[in-house]
mmCIF file of C-alpha atoms in Angstrom:
data_model
loop_
_atom_site.group_PDB
_atom_site.id
_atom_site.type_symbol
_atom_site.label_atom_id
_atom_site.label_comp_id
_atom_site.label_asym_id
_atom_site.label_seq_id
_atom_site.Cartn_x
_atom_site.Cartn_y
_atom_site.Cartn_z
ATOM 1 C CA MET A 1 86.316 127.244 83.433
ATOM 2 C CA MET A 2 86.335 124.456 86.024
ATOM 3 C CA LEU A 3 85.945 120.877 84.854
ATOM 4 C CA ARG A 4 82.707 119.462 86.250
ATOM 5 C CA VAL A 5 82.946 116.009 87.776
ATOM 6 C CA PRO A 6 79.938 113.791 86.931
ATOM 7 C CA ILE A 7 77.540 113.415 89.847
ATOM 8 C CA LEU A 8 77.674 109.610 89.790
ATOM 9 C CA PHE A 9 81.483 109.679 89.744
ATOM 10 C CA ARG A 10 81.641 112.041 92.719
ATOM 11 C CA TYR A 11 78.877 110.219 94.601
ATOM 12 C CA LEU A 12 80.550 106.813 94.300
ATOM 13 C CA LEU A 13 83.909 108.192 95.427
ATOM 14 C CA GLN A 14 82.175 109.675 98.470
ATOM 15 C CA GLU A 15 80.650 106.265 99.209
ATOM 16 C CA ILE A 16 83.961 104.397 98.858
ATOM 17 C CA THR A 17 86.124 106.747 100.932
ATOM 18 C CA PRO A 18 84.537 106.270 104.424
ATOM 19 C CA PRO A 19 84.640 102.423 104.466
ATOM 20 C CA PHE A 20 88.148 102.562 102.998
ATOM 21 C CA CYS A 21 89.331 104.851 105.818
ATOM 22 C CA VAL A 22 87.628 102.720 108.482
ATOM 23 C CA ASN A 23 89.145 99.499 107.122
ATOM 24 C CA LEU A 24 92.566 101.123 106.789
ATOM 25 C CA LEU A 25 92.429 102.230 110.424
ATOM 26 C CA VAL A 26 91.161 98.855 111.678
ATOM 27 C CA PHE A 27 93.718 96.798 109.740
ATOM 28 C CA CYS A 28 96.555 99.123 110.800
ATOM 29 C CA CYS A 29 95.508 98.700 114.438
ATOM 30 C CA ILE A 30 95.410 94.906 114.006
ATOM 31 C CA PHE A 31 98.922 94.862 112.548
ATOM 32 C CA LEU A 32 100.222 97.176 115.279
ATOM 33 C CA ILE A 33 98.643 95.015 117.996
ATOM 34 C CA SER A 34 100.302 91.970 116.445
ATOM 35 C CA ARG A 35 103.628 93.786 116.927
ATOM 36 C CA MET A 36 103.052 94.341 120.640
ATOM 37 C CA LEU A 37 104.683 91.025 121.550
ATOM 38 C CA GLU A 38 107.810 92.002 119.633
ATOM 39 C CA VAL A 39 107.747 95.490 121.175
ATOM 40 C CA THR A 40 107.530 93.950 124.656
ATOM 41 C CA ARG A 41 110.466 91.680 123.825
ATOM 42 C CA LEU A 42 112.533 94.664 122.673
ATOM 43 C CA ILE A 43 111.815 96.547 125.894
ATOM 44 C CA VAL A 44 112.335 93.611 128.281
ATOM 45 C CA ASN A 45 115.105 91.566 126.665
ATOM 46 C CA TYR A 46 116.874 94.228 124.616
ATOM 47 C CA GLN A 47 116.577 96.995 127.236
ATOM 48 C CA MET A 48 115.625 99.519 124.575
ATOM 49 C CA ASP A 49 114.240 102.898 125.494
ATOM 50 C CA ILE A 50 110.709 103.881 124.486
ATOM 51 C CA PHE A 51 111.948 106.334 121.845
ATOM 52 C CA SER A 52 113.940 103.623 120.031
ATOM 53 C CA VAL A 53 111.012 101.195 120.227
ATOM 54 C CA LEU A 54 108.670 103.828 118.774
ATOM 55 C CA ARG A 55 111.141 104.393 115.941
ATOM 56 C CA ILE A 56 111.089 100.668 115.139
ATOM 57 C CA VAL A 57 107.269 100.629 115.215
ATOM 58 C CA VAL A 58 107.143 103.640 112.873
ATOM 59 C CA HIS A 59 109.674 101.991 110.556
ATOM 60 C CA SER A 60 107.461 98.885 110.392
ATOM 61 C CA ILE A 61 104.428 100.832 109.105
ATOM 62 C CA PRO A 62 105.460 100.918 105.393
ATOM 63 C CA SER A 63 106.042 97.147 105.445
ATOM 64 C CA PHE A 64 102.500 96.297 106.530
ATOM 65 C CA LEU A 65 100.897 99.110 104.501
ATOM 66 C CA ILE A 66 101.964 97.087 101.461
ATOM 67 C CA PHE A 67 99.360 94.494 102.496
ATOM 68 C CA VAL A 68 96.863 96.770 104.250
ATOM 69 C CA LEU A 69 96.317 99.200 101.361
ATOM 70 C CA PRO A 70 95.148 96.613 98.763
ATOM 71 C CA MET A 71 92.930 95.032 101.408
ATOM 72 C CA SER A 72 91.411 98.375 102.391
ATOM 73 C CA VAL A 73 90.854 99.467 98.773
ATOM 74 C CA MET A 74 88.991 96.244 98.032
ATOM 75 C CA MET A 75 86.912 96.454 101.209
ATOM 76 C CA GLY A 76 86.075 100.107 100.542
ATOM 77 C CA VAL A 77 84.751 99.349 97.050
ATOM 78 C CA LEU A 78 82.945 96.184 98.154
ATOM 79 C CA MET A 79 81.207 97.695 101.177
ATOM 80 C CA ALA A 80 80.179 100.820 99.245
ATOM 81 C CA LEU A 81 78.581 98.784 96.453
ATOM 82 C CA LEU A 82 76.988 96.367 98.928
ATOM 83 C CA ARG A 83 75.293 99.313 100.617
ATOM 84 C CA LEU A 84 74.080 100.712 97.299
ATOM 85 C CA SER A 85 72.847 97.278 96.282
ATOM 86 C CA SER A 86 71.060 96.539 99.569
ATOM 87 C CA ASP A 87 69.366 99.984 99.486
ATOM 88 C CA ASN A 88 68.247 99.338 95.870
ATOM 89 C CA GLU A 89 70.296 102.308 94.642
ATOM 90 C CA ILE A 90 71.995 100.113 92.034
ATOM 91 C CA LEU A 91 68.538 99.159 90.775
ATOM 92 C CA ALA A 92 67.569 102.843 90.647
ATOM 93 C CA ILE A 93 70.717 103.664 88.658
ATOM 94 C CA LYS A 94 69.907 100.921 86.147
ATOM 95 C CA SER A 95 66.290 102.077 85.934
ATOM 96 C CA GLY A 96 67.541 105.544 85.023
ATOM 97 C CA GLY A 97 69.181 104.104 81.917
ATOM 98 C CA VAL A 98 72.719 104.153 83.323
ATOM 99 C CA HIS A 99 74.801 101.087 82.501
ATOM 100 C CA ILE A 100 76.825 99.610 85.351
ATOM 101 C CA CYS A 101 79.959 100.236 83.286
ATOM 102 C CA ARG A 102 79.527 103.870 84.343
ATOM 103 C CA LEU A 103 80.450 102.717 87.857
ATOM 104 C CA LEU A 104 83.838 101.558 86.600
ATOM 105 C CA PRO A 105 85.678 104.934 86.215
ATOM 106 C CA PRO A 106 85.389 106.046 89.890
ATOM 107 C CA VAL A 107 86.362 102.564 91.088
ATOM 108 C CA LEU A 108 89.361 102.505 88.731
ATOM 109 C CA CYS A 109 90.343 106.033 89.747
ATOM 110 C CA PHE A 110 90.272 105.129 93.435
ATOM 111 C CA SER A 111 92.117 101.829 92.934
ATOM 112 C CA ILE A 112 94.809 103.462 90.766
ATOM 113 C CA LEU A 113 95.393 106.021 93.504
ATOM 114 C CA GLY A 114 95.767 103.160 96.013
ATOM 115 C CA CYS A 115 98.096 101.403 93.560
ATOM 116 C CA ILE A 116 100.334 104.484 93.322
ATOM 117 C CA VAL A 117 100.578 104.831 97.114
ATOM 118 C CA THR A 118 101.309 101.098 97.508
ATOM 119 C CA LEU A 119 103.913 101.309 94.733
ATOM 120 C CA PHE A 120 105.634 104.127 96.611
ATOM 121 C CA MET A 121 105.711 101.888 99.700
ATOM 122 C CA THR A 122 107.154 98.872 97.866
ATOM 123 C CA VAL A 123 109.758 100.884 95.925
ATOM 124 C CA TYR A 124 110.833 103.448 98.531
ATOM 125 C CA GLY A 125 109.055 103.172 101.887
ATOM 126 C CA ALA A 126 109.512 99.517 102.851
ATOM 127 C CA PRO A 127 113.189 99.111 101.745
ATOM 128 C CA ALA A 128 114.234 102.337 103.492
ATOM 129 C CA SER A 129 112.337 101.480 106.683
ATOM 130 C CA ARG A 130 113.770 97.940 106.822
ATOM 131 C CA MET A 131 117.301 99.298 106.418
ATOM 132 C CA ALA A 132 116.722 101.945 109.086
ATOM 133 C CA THR A 133 115.459 99.258 111.477
ATOM 134 C CA LYS A 134 118.546 97.109 110.860
ATOM 135 C CA GLN A 135 120.882 100.029 111.487
ATOM 136 C CA LEU A 136 119.052 100.985 114.672
ATOM 137 C CA LEU A 137 119.284 97.435 116.018
ATOM 138 C CA PHE A 138 123.009 97.367 115.189
ATOM 139 C CA GLN A 139 123.506 100.579 117.159
ATOM 140 C CA VAL A 140 121.698 99.014 120.108
ATOM 141 C CA VAL A 141 123.875 95.895 119.910
ATOM 142 C CA SER A 142 127.018 98.017 119.782
ATOM 143 C CA SER A 143 126.024 100.145 122.778
ATOM 144 C CA ASN A 144 124.517 97.433 124.967
ATOM 145 C CA LEU A 145 126.169 94.045 124.997
ATOM 146 C CA ASN A 146 123.268 92.354 126.800
ATOM 147 C CA VAL A 147 121.296 92.731 123.579
ATOM 148 C CA GLY A 148 123.448 90.009 122.035
ATOM 149 C CA LEU A 149 122.688 87.551 124.828
ATOM 150 C CA LYS A 150 119.693 85.252 125.159
ATOM 151 C CA GLU A 151 118.358 83.410 128.172
ATOM 152 C CA ARG A 152 118.585 79.599 128.329
ATOM 153 C CA THR A 153 120.614 79.508 125.128
ATOM 154 C CA PHE A 154 124.222 78.554 124.462
ATOM 155 C CA ASN A 155 125.715 81.825 123.186
ATOM 156 C CA ASP A 156 128.774 81.192 121.011
ATOM 157 C CA ARG A 157 129.091 84.733 119.652
ATOM 158 C CA PHE A 158 132.292 85.373 121.597
ATOM 159 C CA LYS A 159 135.540 84.095 120.145
ATOM 160 C CA GLY A 160 136.676 80.976 121.985
ATOM 161 C CA VAL A 161 133.944 81.241 124.640
ATOM 162 C CA MET A 162 130.639 79.430 125.136
ATOM 163 C CA LEU A 163 128.258 81.247 127.479
ATOM 164 C CA TYR A 164 124.987 79.981 128.975
ATOM 165 C CA ILE A 165 122.774 82.253 131.082
ATOM 166 C CA THR A 166 119.672 81.048 132.885
ATOM 167 C CA THR A 167 118.164 84.474 133.645
ATOM 168 C CA ILE A 168 118.855 88.082 132.619
ATOM 169 C CA ASP A 169 117.411 90.789 134.866
ATOM 170 C CA PRO A 170 116.100 93.451 132.446
ATOM 171 C CA GLN A 171 116.200 96.201 135.084
ATOM 172 C CA THR A 172 119.715 95.773 136.473
ATOM 173 C CA GLY A 173 121.373 93.777 133.702
ATOM 174 C CA VAL A 174 122.475 91.147 136.252
ATOM 175 C CA LEU A 175 123.081 87.689 134.790
ATOM 176 C CA LYS A 176 122.055 84.773 137.011
ATOM 177 C CA HIS A 177 123.293 81.175 137.058
ATOM 178 C CA LEU A 178 126.005 81.323 134.407
ATOM 179 C CA PHE A 179 127.988 78.613 132.696
ATOM 180 C CA VAL A 180 131.149 79.671 130.827
ATOM 181 C CA GLN A 181 133.415 77.414 128.795
ATOM 182 C CA ASP A 182 136.706 79.064 127.816
ATOM 183 C CA HIS A 183 138.541 77.187 125.055
ATOM 184 C CA GLN A 184 140.627 80.077 123.730
ATOM 185 C CA ASN A 185 143.648 78.040 124.780
ATOM 186 C CA GLU A 186 143.007 74.468 123.630
ATOM 187 C CA LYS A 187 145.611 73.097 126.041
ATOM 188 C CA ASN A 188 144.026 74.753 129.066
ATOM 189 C CA ILE A 189 140.248 74.562 128.815
ATOM 190 C CA ARG A 190 138.383 76.275 131.636
ATOM 191 C CA THR A 191 134.819 75.775 132.784
ATOM 192 C CA ILE A 192 133.353 78.463 135.036
ATOM 193 C CA ILE A 193 130.087 78.192 136.961
ATOM 194 C CA ALA A 194 128.838 81.278 138.808
ATOM 195 C CA ASN A 195 125.644 82.299 140.587
ATOM 196 C CA LYS A 196 125.683 85.878 139.322
ATOM 197 C CA GLY A 197 127.502 88.044 136.845
ATOM 198 C CA LYS A 198 127.475 91.348 135.054
ATOM 199 C CA ILE A 199 129.043 92.698 131.884
ATOM 200 C CA LEU A 200 131.255 95.749 132.414
ATOM 201 C CA SER A 201 132.511 98.069 129.693
ATOM 202 C CA ASP A 202 135.327 100.593 129.599
ATOM 203 C CA SER A 203 134.394 103.454 127.269
ATOM 204 C CA ASP A 204 138.016 104.658 127.104
ATOM 205 C CA THR A 205 139.619 101.378 126.028
ATOM 206 C CA GLY A 206 136.530 99.753 124.483
ATOM 207 C CA ARG A 207 137.187 96.593 126.514
ATOM 208 C CA PHE A 208 134.458 94.405 127.956
ATOM 209 C CA GLN A 209 134.689 92.174 130.999
ATOM 210 C CA LEU A 210 132.391 89.600 132.520
ATOM 211 C CA GLN A 211 132.298 90.173 136.285
ATOM 212 C CA LEU A 212 131.399 86.913 138.045
ATOM 213 C CA PHE A 213 130.351 86.333 141.665
ATOM 214 C CA ASP A 214 130.327 83.235 143.857
ATOM 215 C CA GLY A 215 131.487 80.520 141.516
ATOM 216 C CA VAL A 216 133.933 77.752 140.693
ATOM 217 C CA ILE A 217 136.647 77.518 138.014
ATOM 218 C CA ASN A 218 137.472 74.050 136.703
ATOM 219 C CA GLN A 219 140.595 74.054 134.542
ATOM 220 C CA VAL A 220 141.764 71.083 132.484
ATOM 221 C CA ASP A 221 145.505 70.899 131.767
ATOM 222 C CA GLN A 222 145.887 68.466 128.871
ATOM 223 C CA ASP A 223 149.689 68.419 129.082
ATOM 224 C CA GLN A 224 149.639 67.207 132.682
ATOM 225 C CA THR A 225 146.289 65.397 132.296
ATOM 226 C CA SER A 226 144.996 67.049 135.437
ATOM 227 C CA VAL A 227 142.025 69.127 136.598
ATOM 228 C CA TYR A 228 142.179 72.105 138.963
ATOM 229 C CA SER A 229 139.199 73.556 140.800
ATOM 230 C CA VAL A 230 139.197 77.007 142.390
ATOM 231 C CA HIS A 231 136.338 78.692 144.246
ATOM 232 C CA PHE A 232 136.027 82.475 143.968
ATOM 233 C CA ASP A 233 133.902 85.254 145.415
ATOM 234 C CA LYS A 234 134.626 87.659 142.558
ATOM 235 C CA TYR A 235 136.302 87.021 139.213
ATOM 236 C CA TYR A 236 136.853 89.115 136.068
ATOM 237 C CA PHE A 237 136.776 87.425 132.676
ATOM 238 C CA ASN A 238 137.805 89.289 129.487
ATOM 239 C CA LEU A 239 135.504 89.037 126.454
ATOM 240 C CA ASP A 240 136.511 89.251 122.792
ATOM 241 C CA LEU A 241 133.662 91.071 121.026
ATOM 242 C CA ASN A 242 135.045 91.152 117.500
ATOM 243 C CA GLN A 243 133.011 88.124 116.440
ATOM 244 C CA LEU A 244 129.793 89.514 117.963
ATOM 245 C CA PHE A 245 130.183 92.915 116.334
ATOM 246 C CA LYS A 246 131.158 91.426 112.980
ATOM 247 C CA LYS A 247 128.005 89.292 113.008
ATOM 248 C CA ALA A 248 125.817 92.234 114.019
ATOM 249 C CA GLN A 249 127.450 94.394 111.353
ATOM 250 C CA LYS A 250 126.900 91.691 108.736
ATOM 251 C CA GLU A 251 123.224 91.417 109.714
ATOM 252 C CA SER A 252 122.888 95.204 109.417
ATOM 253 C CA GLN A 253 124.178 95.218 105.836
ATOM 254 C CA LYS A 254 121.723 95.748 103.014
ATOM 255 C CA SER A 255 120.049 92.632 101.618
ATOM 256 C CA TYR A 256 117.894 92.396 98.503
ATOM 257 C CA LYS A 257 114.792 93.286 100.560
ATOM 258 C CA GLU A 258 116.361 96.639 101.512
ATOM 259 C CA MET A 259 117.590 97.493 98.024
ATOM 260 C CA SER A 260 116.135 100.433 96.140
ATOM 261 C CA LEU A 261 114.569 99.774 92.754
ATOM 262 C CA LYS A 262 117.706 100.993 90.967
ATOM 263 C CA GLU A 263 120.006 98.816 93.099
ATOM 264 C CA LEU A 264 117.742 95.807 92.614
ATOM 265 C CA LYS A 265 117.662 96.339 88.855
ATOM 266 C CA ASN A 266 121.459 96.638 88.696
ATOM 267 C CA SER A 267 121.840 93.439 90.748
ATOM 268 C CA LEU A 268 119.868 91.546 88.076
ATOM 269 C CA LYS A 269 122.617 91.974 85.493
ATOM 270 C CA PRO A 270 124.155 88.656 84.335
ATOM 271 C CA SER A 271 127.494 89.615 85.907
ATOM 272 C CA TYR A 272 125.872 89.553 89.383
ATOM 273 C CA TYR A 273 124.378 86.067 89.016
ATOM 274 C CA ASP A 274 124.551 84.055 92.261
ATOM 275 C CA GLU A 275 122.372 81.827 94.472
ATOM 276 C CA GLU A 276 120.136 84.798 95.410
ATOM 277 C CA TYR A 277 119.560 85.927 91.826
ATOM 278 C CA GLY A 278 116.121 84.271 91.674
ATOM 279 C CA LEU A 279 115.086 85.846 94.985
ATOM 280 C CA ARG A 280 116.135 89.295 93.764
ATOM 281 C CA LEU A 281 114.190 88.798 90.538
ATOM 282 C CA MET A 282 111.101 87.783 92.544
ATOM 283 C CA GLU A 283 111.477 90.831 94.786
ATOM 284 C CA TYR A 284 111.752 93.073 91.720
ATOM 285 C CA HIS A 285 108.478 91.825 90.212
ATOM 286 C CA LYS A 286 106.680 91.830 93.583
ATOM 287 C CA LYS A 287 107.375 95.564 93.889
ATOM 288 C CA PHE A 288 104.947 96.036 90.974
ATOM 289 C CA ALA A 289 102.678 92.989 91.293
ATOM 290 C CA ILE A 290 101.542 93.705 94.867
ATOM 291 C CA PRO A 291 100.528 97.344 94.147
ATOM 292 C CA PHE A 292 98.615 96.154 91.080
ATOM 293 C CA ALA A 293 96.549 94.028 93.479
ATOM 294 C CA CYS A 294 94.718 97.253 94.417
ATOM 295 C CA ILE A 295 93.316 97.382 90.887
ATOM 296 C CA ALA A 296 92.740 93.634 90.531
ATOM 297 C CA LEU A 297 90.937 93.250 93.865
ATOM 298 C CA SER A 298 88.806 96.371 93.404
ATOM 299 C CA LEU A 299 87.724 95.098 89.966
ATOM 300 C CA LEU A 300 86.697 91.855 91.647
ATOM 301 C CA ALA A 301 84.862 93.773 94.368
ATOM 302 C CA MET A 302 82.620 95.490 91.785
ATOM 303 C CA PRO A 303 80.601 92.468 90.582
ATOM 304 C CA LEU A 304 80.629 90.999 94.092
ATOM 305 C CA GLY A 305 79.084 94.172 95.480
ATOM 306 C CA ILE A 306 76.616 94.641 92.625
ATOM 307 C CA GLY A 307 75.522 91.031 92.183
ATOM 308 C CA THR A 308 75.486 89.843 95.809
ATOM 309 C CA GLN A 309 72.245 90.444 97.657
ATOM 310 C CA SER A 310 72.641 90.584 101.429
ATOM 311 C CA GLN A 311 71.152 92.704 104.149
ATOM 312 C CA ARG A 312 74.098 92.015 106.408
ATOM 313 C CA ARG A 313 77.065 94.354 106.169
ATOM 314 C CA SER A 314 79.134 91.749 108.013
ATOM 315 C CA PHE A 315 78.654 89.441 105.055
ATOM 316 C CA GLY A 316 80.498 91.944 102.882
ATOM 317 C CA VAL A 317 83.400 92.018 105.326
ATOM 318 C CA VAL A 318 83.649 88.212 105.386
ATOM 319 C CA LEU A 319 83.323 88.010 101.613
ATOM 320 C CA GLY A 320 86.073 90.559 101.074
ATOM 321 C CA LEU A 321 88.406 88.852 103.528
ATOM 322 C CA ILE A 322 87.838 85.477 101.853
ATOM 323 C CA PHE A 323 88.839 86.772 98.423
ATOM 324 C CA PHE A 324 91.701 88.798 99.878
ATOM 325 C CA LEU A 325 93.062 85.692 101.614
ATOM 326 C CA LEU A 326 92.564 83.779 98.364
ATOM 327 C CA TYR A 327 94.733 86.316 96.556
ATOM 328 C CA TYR A 328 97.573 86.134 99.072
ATOM 329 C CA LEU A 329 97.283 82.359 99.197
ATOM 330 C CA LEU A 330 97.814 82.371 95.437
ATOM 331 C CA LEU A 331 100.715 84.810 95.883
ATOM 332 C CA SER A 332 102.388 82.582 98.493
ATOM 333 C CA LEU A 333 101.822 79.536 96.302
ATOM 334 C CA SER A 334 103.315 81.294 93.290
ATOM 335 C CA ASN A 335 106.360 82.300 95.363
ATOM 336 C CA GLY A 336 106.919 78.681 96.324
ATOM 337 C CA ILE A 337 106.520 77.514 92.730
ATOM 338 C CA ALA A 338 108.929 80.191 91.489
ATOM 339 C CA GLU A 339 111.564 79.086 94.021
ATOM 340 C CA SER A 340 111.234 75.327 93.516
ATOM 341 C CA SER A 341 110.404 74.969 89.822
ATOM 342 C CA GLY A 342 111.895 76.113 86.562
ATOM 343 C CA LEU A 343 108.897 78.247 85.602
ATOM 344 C CA PRO A 344 109.641 81.876 84.681
ATOM 345 C CA VAL A 345 109.501 84.154 87.721
ATOM 346 C CA VAL A 346 107.476 86.816 85.909
ATOM 347 C CA ILE A 347 104.665 84.320 85.197
ATOM 348 C CA CYS A 348 104.615 82.965 88.756
ATOM 349 C CA ILE A 349 104.547 86.373 90.467
ATOM 350 C CA TRP A 350 101.939 87.891 88.154
ATOM 351 C CA ALA A 351 99.731 84.773 87.988
ATOM 352 C CA PRO A 352 97.587 85.732 91.063
ATOM 353 C CA ASN A 353 96.763 89.128 89.523
ATOM 354 C CA ILE A 354 95.925 87.519 86.184
ATOM 355 C CA ILE A 355 93.623 84.983 87.875
ATOM 356 C CA ILE A 356 91.854 87.649 89.955
ATOM 357 C CA VAL A 357 91.385 89.967 86.946
ATOM 358 C CA ALA A 358 90.059 87.086 84.811
ATOM 359 C CA LEU A 359 87.595 86.154 87.557
ATOM 360 C CA ALA A 360 86.587 89.814 87.934
ATOM 361 C CA ILE A 361 85.921 90.169 84.189
ATOM 362 C CA TYR A 362 83.847 86.979 84.140
ATOM 363 C CA LEU A 363 81.709 88.058 87.104
ATOM 364 C CA PHE A 364 81.403 91.623 85.799
ATOM 365 C CA VAL A 365 80.101 90.392 82.429
ATOM 366 C CA ARG A 366 77.525 88.247 84.204
ATOM 367 C CA ALA A 367 76.508 91.185 86.390
ATOM 368 C CA ALA A 368 76.220 93.451 83.320
ATOM 369 C CA GLN A 369 73.996 90.857 81.650
ATOM 370 C CA GLU A 370 72.003 90.663 84.904
ATOM 371 C CA LYS A 371 72.814 86.970 85.234
ATOM 372 C CA SER A 372 72.964 85.892 88.840
ATOM 373 C CA PHE A 373 75.902 84.139 90.431
ATOM 374 C CA MET A 374 75.218 82.517 93.774
ATOM 375 C CA ILE A 375 77.555 83.383 96.645
ATOM 376 C CA SER A 376 76.409 82.002 99.948
ATOM 377 C CA LEU A 377 77.874 81.297 103.339
ATOM 378 C CA PRO A 378 76.668 78.613 105.804
ATOM 379 C CA PHE A 379 75.523 81.135 108.415
ATOM 380 C CA ARG A 380 73.394 83.204 106.059
ATOM 381 C CA LYS A 381 69.644 83.038 106.471
#
């Protein structure tokens, strides 16, 4: 015999799902658009192919779903209840002798489902995607040296060499207007200025050379206290890449943000105490506190949707965004307090959820008692 789902339960879930899906799609698009500048930089400056860029974009999805899912769950609940309230369906439900507490189970069911998905992202999705992105960028650095160079910046990533490049042609890889200071031999410091250059690699030997065109070499001999200047049409300069690759390899290693839940928990043992212990402890609690925001924010959305009278759907969107931003403002504030004060990390990280739930309970009790609470915006008529 099949278990029958109550009509009100099923009806409310059907009302919540469409606005949730729309908000999820819209917020995902907004986050992806915000990444376009970084994607353009990867293509132009890092000379990455489209496939690698798409992989990085895909890897970034779990990281912003951590924030998008709680926002979308809240907006779905809020907009569904605002519609029911504005169409007097909430009033009809009350008139039928149904207490508004009967609206709580479908909202909790939906928010718990969102919490589980967000928890999967914080525990597994985001750490794995961040690590995959780091490893991909390291592979790009290893295969294309120009990735490690920046325009109009003194690059000191090469051992004993300071390199300044005015312009890097993303199509040809040609370096324009170069300044090179070679102090590998402290007694014979060389300064090289060239109009153009290009980095050459030998796949057999693994050696890299800087091919320079139309420039001048100024060499200082400290023993003889003299300076020599030589003009050249073409000059080859050997590069030591050990320092560059070691730095890229270090940056590609797993940090506490890329750790799995088990690794993070093991790193919190007293024997692993160091300067990042507090940050690891914060990251551990955030893996659970942020998913719980789905439940906290949806509980807050219930009295806001039931007790707020507005004919404008846009008002619901603005209202939801205000409280969502309030939550993450509290979360950012609690992070700062946890880092700078001696307060327990668990209290600081969970404080925003506690505040939101307390506010939700207060407003829900007032809504259940049919006591009004005024929420108004300046542009409302």
